[in-house]
Coordinates of C-alpha atoms and ligand atoms in Angstrom, one line a residue:
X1 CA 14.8 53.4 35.1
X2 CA 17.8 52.1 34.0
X3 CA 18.5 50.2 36.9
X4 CA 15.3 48.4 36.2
X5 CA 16.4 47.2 32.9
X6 CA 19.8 46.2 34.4
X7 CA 17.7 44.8 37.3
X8 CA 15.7 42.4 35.4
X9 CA 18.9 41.6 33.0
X10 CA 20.9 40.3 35.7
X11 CA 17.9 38.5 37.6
X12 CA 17.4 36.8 34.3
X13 CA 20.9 35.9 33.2
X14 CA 21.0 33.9 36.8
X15 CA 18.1 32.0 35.9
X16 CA 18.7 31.2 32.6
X17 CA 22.3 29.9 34.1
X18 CA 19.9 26.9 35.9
X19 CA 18.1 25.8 33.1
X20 CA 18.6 22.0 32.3
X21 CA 15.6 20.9 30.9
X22 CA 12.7 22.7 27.4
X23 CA 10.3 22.8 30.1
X24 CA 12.4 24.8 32.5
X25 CA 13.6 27.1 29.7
X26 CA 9.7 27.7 28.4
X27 CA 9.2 28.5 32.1
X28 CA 11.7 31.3 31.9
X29 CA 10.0 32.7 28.8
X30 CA 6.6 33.4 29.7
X31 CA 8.2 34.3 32.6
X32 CA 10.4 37.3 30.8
X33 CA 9.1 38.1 27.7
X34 CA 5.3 36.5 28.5
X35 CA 2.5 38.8 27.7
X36 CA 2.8 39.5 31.6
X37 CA 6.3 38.6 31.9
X38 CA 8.4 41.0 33.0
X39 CA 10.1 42.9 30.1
X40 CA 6.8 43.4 29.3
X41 CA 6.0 45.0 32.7
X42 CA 8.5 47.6 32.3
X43 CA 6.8 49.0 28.7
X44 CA 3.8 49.5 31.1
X45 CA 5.8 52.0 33.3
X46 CA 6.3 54.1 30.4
X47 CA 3.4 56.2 30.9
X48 CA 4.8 57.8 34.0
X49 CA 7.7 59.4 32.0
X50 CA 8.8 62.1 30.1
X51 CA 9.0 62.1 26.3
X52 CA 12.3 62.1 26.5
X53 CA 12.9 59.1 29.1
X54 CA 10.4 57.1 27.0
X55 CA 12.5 57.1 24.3
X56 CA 15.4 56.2 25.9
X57 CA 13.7 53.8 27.8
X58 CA 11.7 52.5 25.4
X59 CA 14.9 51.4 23.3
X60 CA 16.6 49.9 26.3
X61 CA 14.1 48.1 26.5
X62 CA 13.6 46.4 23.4
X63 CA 17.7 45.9 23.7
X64 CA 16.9 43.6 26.4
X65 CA 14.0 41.7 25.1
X66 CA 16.3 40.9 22.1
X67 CA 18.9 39.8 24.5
X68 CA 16.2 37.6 26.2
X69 CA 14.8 36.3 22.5
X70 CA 19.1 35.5 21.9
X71 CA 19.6 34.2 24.6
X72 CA 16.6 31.6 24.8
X73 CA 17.5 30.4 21.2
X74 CA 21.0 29.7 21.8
X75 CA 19.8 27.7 25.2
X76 CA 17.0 25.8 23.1
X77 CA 20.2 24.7 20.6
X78 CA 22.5 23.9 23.5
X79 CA 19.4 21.7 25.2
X80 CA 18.8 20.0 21.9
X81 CA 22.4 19.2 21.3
X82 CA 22.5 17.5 24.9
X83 CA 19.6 15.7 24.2
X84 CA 20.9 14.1 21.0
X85 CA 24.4 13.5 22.6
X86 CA 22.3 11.5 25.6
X87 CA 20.5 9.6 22.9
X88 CA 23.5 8.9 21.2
X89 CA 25.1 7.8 24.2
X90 CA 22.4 5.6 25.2
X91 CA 22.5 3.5 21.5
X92 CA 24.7 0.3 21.9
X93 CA 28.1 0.8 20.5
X94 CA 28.7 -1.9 17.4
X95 CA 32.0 -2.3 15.0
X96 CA 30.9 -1.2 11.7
X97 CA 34.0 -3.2 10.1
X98 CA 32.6 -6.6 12.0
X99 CA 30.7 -8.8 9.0
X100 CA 27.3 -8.6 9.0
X101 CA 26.1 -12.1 11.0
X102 CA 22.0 -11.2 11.0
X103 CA 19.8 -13.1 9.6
X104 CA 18.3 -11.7 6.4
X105 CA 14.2 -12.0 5.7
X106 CA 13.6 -13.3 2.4
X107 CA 11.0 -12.1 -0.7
X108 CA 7.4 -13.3 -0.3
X109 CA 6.7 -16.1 -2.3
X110 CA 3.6 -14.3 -3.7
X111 CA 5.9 -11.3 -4.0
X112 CA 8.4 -13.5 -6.1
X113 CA 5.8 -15.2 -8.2
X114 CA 3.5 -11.7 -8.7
X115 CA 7.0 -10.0 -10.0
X116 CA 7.9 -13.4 -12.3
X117 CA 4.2 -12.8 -13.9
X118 CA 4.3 -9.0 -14.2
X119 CA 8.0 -9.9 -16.4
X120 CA 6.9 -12.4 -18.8
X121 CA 3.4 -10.5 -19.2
X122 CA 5.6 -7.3 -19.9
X123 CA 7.7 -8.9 -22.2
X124 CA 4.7 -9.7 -24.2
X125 CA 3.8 -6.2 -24.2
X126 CA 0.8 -6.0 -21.3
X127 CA 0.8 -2.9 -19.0
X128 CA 1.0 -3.4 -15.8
X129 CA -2.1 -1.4 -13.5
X130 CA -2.3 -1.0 -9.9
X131 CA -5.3 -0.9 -8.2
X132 CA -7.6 0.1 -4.6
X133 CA -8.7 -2.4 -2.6
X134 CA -11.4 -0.5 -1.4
X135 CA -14.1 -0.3 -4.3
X136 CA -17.6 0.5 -5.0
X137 CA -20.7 -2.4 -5.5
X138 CA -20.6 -1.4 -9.2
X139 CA -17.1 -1.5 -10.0
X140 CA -16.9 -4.8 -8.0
X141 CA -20.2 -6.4 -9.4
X142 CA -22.7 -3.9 -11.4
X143 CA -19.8 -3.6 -14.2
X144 CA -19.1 -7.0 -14.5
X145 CA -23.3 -8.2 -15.6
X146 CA -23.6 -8.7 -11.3
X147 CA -26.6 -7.0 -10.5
X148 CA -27.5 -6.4 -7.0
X149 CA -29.9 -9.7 -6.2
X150 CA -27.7 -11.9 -8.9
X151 CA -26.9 -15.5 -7.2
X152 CA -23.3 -15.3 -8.3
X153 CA -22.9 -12.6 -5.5
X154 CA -23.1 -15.3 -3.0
X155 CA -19.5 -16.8 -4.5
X156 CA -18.2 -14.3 -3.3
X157 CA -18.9 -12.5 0.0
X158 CA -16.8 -9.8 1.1
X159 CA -16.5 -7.4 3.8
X160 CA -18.2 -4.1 3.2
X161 CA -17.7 -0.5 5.2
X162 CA -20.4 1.5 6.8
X163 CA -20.2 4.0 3.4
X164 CA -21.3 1.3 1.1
X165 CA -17.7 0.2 -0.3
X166 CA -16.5 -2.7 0.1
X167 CA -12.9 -4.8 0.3
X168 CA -12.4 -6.3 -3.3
X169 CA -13.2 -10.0 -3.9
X170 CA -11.8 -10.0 -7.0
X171 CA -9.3 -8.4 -9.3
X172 CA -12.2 -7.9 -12.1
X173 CA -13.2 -5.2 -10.1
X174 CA -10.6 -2.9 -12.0
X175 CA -11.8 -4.0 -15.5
X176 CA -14.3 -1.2 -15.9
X177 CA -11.6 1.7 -15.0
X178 CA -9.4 0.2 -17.3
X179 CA -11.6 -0.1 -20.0
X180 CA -12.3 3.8 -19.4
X181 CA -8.5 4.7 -19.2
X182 CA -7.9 2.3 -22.9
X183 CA -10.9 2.8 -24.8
X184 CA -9.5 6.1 -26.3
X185 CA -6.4 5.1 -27.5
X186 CA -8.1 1.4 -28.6
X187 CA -10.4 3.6 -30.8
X188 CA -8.8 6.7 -32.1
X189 CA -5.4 5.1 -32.2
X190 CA -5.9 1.4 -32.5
X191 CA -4.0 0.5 -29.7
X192 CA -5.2 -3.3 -28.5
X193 CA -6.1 -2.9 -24.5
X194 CA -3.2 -5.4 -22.8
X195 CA -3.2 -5.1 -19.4
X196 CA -2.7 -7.0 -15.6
X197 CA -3.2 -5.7 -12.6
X198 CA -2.2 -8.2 -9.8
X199 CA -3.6 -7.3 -6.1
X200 CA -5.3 -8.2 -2.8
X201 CA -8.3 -9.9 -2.9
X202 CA -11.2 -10.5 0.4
X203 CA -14.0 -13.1 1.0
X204 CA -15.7 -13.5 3.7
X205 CA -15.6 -17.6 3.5
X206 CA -14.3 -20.5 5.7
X207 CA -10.2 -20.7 5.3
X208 CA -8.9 -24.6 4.6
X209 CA -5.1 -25.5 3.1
X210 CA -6.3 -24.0 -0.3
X211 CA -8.6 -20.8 1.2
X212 CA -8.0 -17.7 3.0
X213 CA -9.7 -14.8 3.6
X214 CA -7.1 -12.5 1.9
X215 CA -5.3 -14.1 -0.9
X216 CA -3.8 -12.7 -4.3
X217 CA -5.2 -12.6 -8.1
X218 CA -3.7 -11.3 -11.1
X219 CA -6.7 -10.1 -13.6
X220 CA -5.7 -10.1 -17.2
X221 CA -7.5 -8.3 -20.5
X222 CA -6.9 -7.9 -23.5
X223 CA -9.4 -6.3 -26.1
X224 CA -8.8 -6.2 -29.8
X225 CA -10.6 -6.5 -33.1
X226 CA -11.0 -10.4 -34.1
X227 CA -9.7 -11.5 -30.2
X228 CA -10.5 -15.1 -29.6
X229 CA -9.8 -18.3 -27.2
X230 CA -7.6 -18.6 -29.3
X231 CA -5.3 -15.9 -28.6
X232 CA -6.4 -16.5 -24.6
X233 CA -5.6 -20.1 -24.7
X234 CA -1.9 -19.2 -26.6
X235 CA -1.3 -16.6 -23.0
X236 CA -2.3 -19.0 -20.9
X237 CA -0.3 -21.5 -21.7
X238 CA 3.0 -19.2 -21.9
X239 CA 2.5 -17.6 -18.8
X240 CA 2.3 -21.5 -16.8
X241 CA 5.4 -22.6 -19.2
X242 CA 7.5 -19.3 -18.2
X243 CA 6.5 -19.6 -14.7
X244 CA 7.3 -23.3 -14.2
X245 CA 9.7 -23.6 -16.6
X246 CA 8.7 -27.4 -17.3
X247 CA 5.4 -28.4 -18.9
X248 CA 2.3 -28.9 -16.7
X249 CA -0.9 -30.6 -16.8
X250 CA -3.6 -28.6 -17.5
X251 CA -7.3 -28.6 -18.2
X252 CA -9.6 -26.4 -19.0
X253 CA -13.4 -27.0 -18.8
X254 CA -16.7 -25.1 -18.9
X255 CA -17.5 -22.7 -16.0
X256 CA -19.6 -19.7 -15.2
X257 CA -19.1 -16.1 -14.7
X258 CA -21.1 -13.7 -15.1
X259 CA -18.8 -11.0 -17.0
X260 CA -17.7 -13.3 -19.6
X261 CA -19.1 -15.9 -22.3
X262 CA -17.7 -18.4 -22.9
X263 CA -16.5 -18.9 -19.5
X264 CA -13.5 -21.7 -18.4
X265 CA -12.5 -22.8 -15.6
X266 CA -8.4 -23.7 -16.3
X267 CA -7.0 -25.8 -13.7
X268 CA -3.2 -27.5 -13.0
X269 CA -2.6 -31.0 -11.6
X270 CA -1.9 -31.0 -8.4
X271 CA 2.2 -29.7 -7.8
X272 CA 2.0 -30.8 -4.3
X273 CA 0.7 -34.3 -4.3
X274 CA 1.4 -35.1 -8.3
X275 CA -2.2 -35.4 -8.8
X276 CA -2.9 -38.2 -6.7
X277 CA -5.2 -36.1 -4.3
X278 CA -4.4 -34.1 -1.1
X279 CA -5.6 -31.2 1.4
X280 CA -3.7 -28.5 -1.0
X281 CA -5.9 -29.9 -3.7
X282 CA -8.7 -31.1 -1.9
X283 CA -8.4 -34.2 -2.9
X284 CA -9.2 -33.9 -6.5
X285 CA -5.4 -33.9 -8.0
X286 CA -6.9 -30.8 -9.9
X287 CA -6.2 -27.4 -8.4
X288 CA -8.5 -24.4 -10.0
X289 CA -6.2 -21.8 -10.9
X290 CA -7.5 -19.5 -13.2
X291 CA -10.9 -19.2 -14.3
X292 CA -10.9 -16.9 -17.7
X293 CA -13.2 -16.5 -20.8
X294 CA -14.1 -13.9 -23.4
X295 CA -15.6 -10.7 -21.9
X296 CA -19.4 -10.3 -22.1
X297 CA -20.7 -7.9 -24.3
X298 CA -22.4 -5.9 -21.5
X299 CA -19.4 -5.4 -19.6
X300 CA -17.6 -4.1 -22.8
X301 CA -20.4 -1.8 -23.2
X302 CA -20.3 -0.5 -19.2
X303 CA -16.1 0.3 -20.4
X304 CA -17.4 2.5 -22.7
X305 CA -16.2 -0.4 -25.7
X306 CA -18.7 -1.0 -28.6
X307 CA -19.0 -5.3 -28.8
X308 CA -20.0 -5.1 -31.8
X309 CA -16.4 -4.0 -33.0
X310 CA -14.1 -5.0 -30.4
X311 CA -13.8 -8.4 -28.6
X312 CA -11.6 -9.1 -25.9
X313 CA -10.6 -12.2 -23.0
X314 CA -9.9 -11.6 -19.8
X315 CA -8.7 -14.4 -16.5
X316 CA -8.3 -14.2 -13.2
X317 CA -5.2 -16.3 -12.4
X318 CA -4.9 -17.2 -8.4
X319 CA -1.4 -15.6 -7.8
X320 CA -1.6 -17.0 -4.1
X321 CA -2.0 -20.7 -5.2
X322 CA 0.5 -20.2 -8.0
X323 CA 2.8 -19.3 -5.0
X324 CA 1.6 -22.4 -3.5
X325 CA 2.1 -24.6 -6.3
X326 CA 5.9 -23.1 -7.6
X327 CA 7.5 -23.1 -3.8
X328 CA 5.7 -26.7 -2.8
X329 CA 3.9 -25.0 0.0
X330 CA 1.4 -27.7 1.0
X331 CA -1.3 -25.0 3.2
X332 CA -2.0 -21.7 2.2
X333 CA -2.3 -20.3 5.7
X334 CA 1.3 -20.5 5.8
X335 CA 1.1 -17.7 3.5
X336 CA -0.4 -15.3 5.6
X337 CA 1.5 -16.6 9.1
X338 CA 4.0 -13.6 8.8
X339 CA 6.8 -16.3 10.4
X340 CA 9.6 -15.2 8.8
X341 CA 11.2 -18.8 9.4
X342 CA 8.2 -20.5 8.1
X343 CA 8.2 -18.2 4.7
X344 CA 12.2 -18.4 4.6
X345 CA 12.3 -22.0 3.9
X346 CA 10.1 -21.6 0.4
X347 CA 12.6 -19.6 -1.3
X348 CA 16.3 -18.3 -1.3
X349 CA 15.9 -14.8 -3.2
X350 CA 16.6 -12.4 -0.5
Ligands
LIG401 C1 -12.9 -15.0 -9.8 O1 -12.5 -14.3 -8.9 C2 -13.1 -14.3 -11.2 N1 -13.0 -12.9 -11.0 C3 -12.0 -14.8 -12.1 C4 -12.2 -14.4 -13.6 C5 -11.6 -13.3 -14.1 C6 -13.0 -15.2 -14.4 C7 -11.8 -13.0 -15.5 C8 -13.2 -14.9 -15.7 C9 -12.6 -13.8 -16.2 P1 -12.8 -17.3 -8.7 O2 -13.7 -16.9 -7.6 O3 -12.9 -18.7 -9.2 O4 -13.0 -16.3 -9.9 O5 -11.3 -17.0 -8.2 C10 -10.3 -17.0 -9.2 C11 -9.1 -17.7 -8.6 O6 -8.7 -17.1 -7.4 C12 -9.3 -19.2 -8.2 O7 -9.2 -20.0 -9.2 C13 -8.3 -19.4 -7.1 O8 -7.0 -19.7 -7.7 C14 -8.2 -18.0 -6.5 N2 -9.1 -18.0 -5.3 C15 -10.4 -17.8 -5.2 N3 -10.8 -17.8 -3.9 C16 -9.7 -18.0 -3.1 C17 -9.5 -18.1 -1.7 N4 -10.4 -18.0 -0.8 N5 -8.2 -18.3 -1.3 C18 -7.2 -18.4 -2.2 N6 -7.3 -18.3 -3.6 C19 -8.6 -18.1 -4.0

């Protein structure tokens, strides 16, 4: 019986010597140590032996189907290490010492101008919140006094999936949750709720120089005892000063939302044309840049916020025409091109 194990041993130590590829080398171990491979097959002749044999047998062979396990590892490292040294070999060879020549890709604009807003709101002690861009009906419109046949839905059609969700049209759709994640601290602890939360925005509308279908708002709050214009109109006008660093036209006049009363439309003269009229501002030398307001009672109350103690403002600046405006960039499809040599020529930061 001994010869056997010997047998098989030798048989397999020639074929393991021909192995050059993991397929070849699986082969060879179903082929051995396989439930019908044959180490395996010679347990099975067991039964014709004495006690005695068996145990001697037995042990040689479990000696040789650790060899076989051994031996099949150490080829899988060998194979593995060729394979990485053909890889290697394959990669082109470059001078680490030679200076770097390659063109670098520069920041977004939006990216620049979303981190320049996040700062100076910081610094005036606002939290910064991130939120999903997928989000439910109410968080996106029942929340904000937008029931389900309201007209002011029609502003703003989005694109919805087959579970009901939908792609945010608007940053607002995060007020609610951050009502709910403040309102303890605002009540127990008196903490005023400051926050942003910049992000991705959808409509399902007709794009021109100053519309896409995927652009970039930055929704403010902040909810206090005794908040008024006031205090919106006084971050308002520091954020545009800090951002532009010069002083810019603005206006602000009436306009409607349905989560806040009074609502404002705040809009800047026209960066690109000087206010004389153009495509970028569609002709109006007026560009409409951040609707805000003070937060309507009911949407205080959906946050979980009593009106009749706390008051708040909230806006929802346009970070994507803010970008257009700061880097001169005259159609806002240019945004979205993803040309590298079209978005390098905007700005310098790398
Ligand atoms: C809103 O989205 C409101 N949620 C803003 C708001 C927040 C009002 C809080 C009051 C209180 P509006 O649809 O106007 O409003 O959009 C706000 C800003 O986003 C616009 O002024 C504009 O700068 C930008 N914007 C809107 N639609 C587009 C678009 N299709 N492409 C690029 N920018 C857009």
């Amino acid at each position: 019986m001994a010869d056997k194990t010997t047998e098989v041993r030798l048989n397999f130590m020639a074929a393991l010597e021909n192995v050059q590829t993991m397929d070849e080398l699986e082969k060879i171990r179903v082929e051995y140590i396989g439930k019908k491979g044959y180490v395996t097959e010679l347990l099975k002749e067991m039964k014709n032996l004495s006690n005695e044999e068996k145990k001697t047998f037995g042990q040689a062979v479990n000696v040789l189907k650790n060899e076989v396990n051994d031996k099949i590892a150490e080829k899988r490292e060998e194979l593995k290490q060729k394979e990485i040294e053909l890889e290697n070999s394959r990669m082109p060879e470059f001078d680490i010492s030679t200076p770097a020549n390659l063109e670098r890709g520069s920041y977004h604009p939006i990216t620049l101008v979303q981190r320049q807003c996040e700062e100076i709101f910081r610094s005036m002690g606002f939290a910064v919140e991130d939120y999903s861009e997928i989000v439910t009906d109410y968080e996106c419109f029942e929340a904000l006094n937008i029931p389900k046949d309201h007209p002011a839905r029609d502003m703003q059609d989005t694109y919805y999936l087959d579970n009901g969700q939908l792609l945010k049209s608007h940053t607002s759709a995060a007020q609610n949750a951050i009502y709910k994640k403040y309102k303890d601290a605002l009540v127990n602890e008196g903490k005023p709720i400051k926050a942003i939360f910049p992000g991705r925005c959808f409509r399902n509308e007709a794009t021109d120089a100053c519309h896409e279908n995927t652009f970039f708002q930055m929704e403010g709050v902040m909810v206090d005892k005794d908040i008024s214009i006031s205090n919106l109109i006084f971050f308002m006008k520091t954020m545009l000063s800090e951002v532009f660093q010069k002083d810019i036209k603005v206006r602000l006049r009436p306009g409607f939302f349905p989560f806040v009363e009074p609502g404002f439309e705040l809009d800047i003269s026209c960066l690109i044309c000087g206010g004389e009229g153009c495509p970028s501002c569609k002709h109006s030398g007026w560009l409409e840049l951040c609707p805000c307001g003070m937060i309507h009672p009911e949407v205080l109350k959906a946050g979980g916020i009593d009106p009749d103690e706390y008051t708040g403002f909230a806006f929802g600046l346009g970070l994507t025409r803010l970008a257009m405006m700061k880097y001169g960039v005259k159609d806002i499809r240019d945004l979205n091109s993803g040309s590298l040599k079209t978005l390098s020529q905007f700005t310098d930061d790398k």
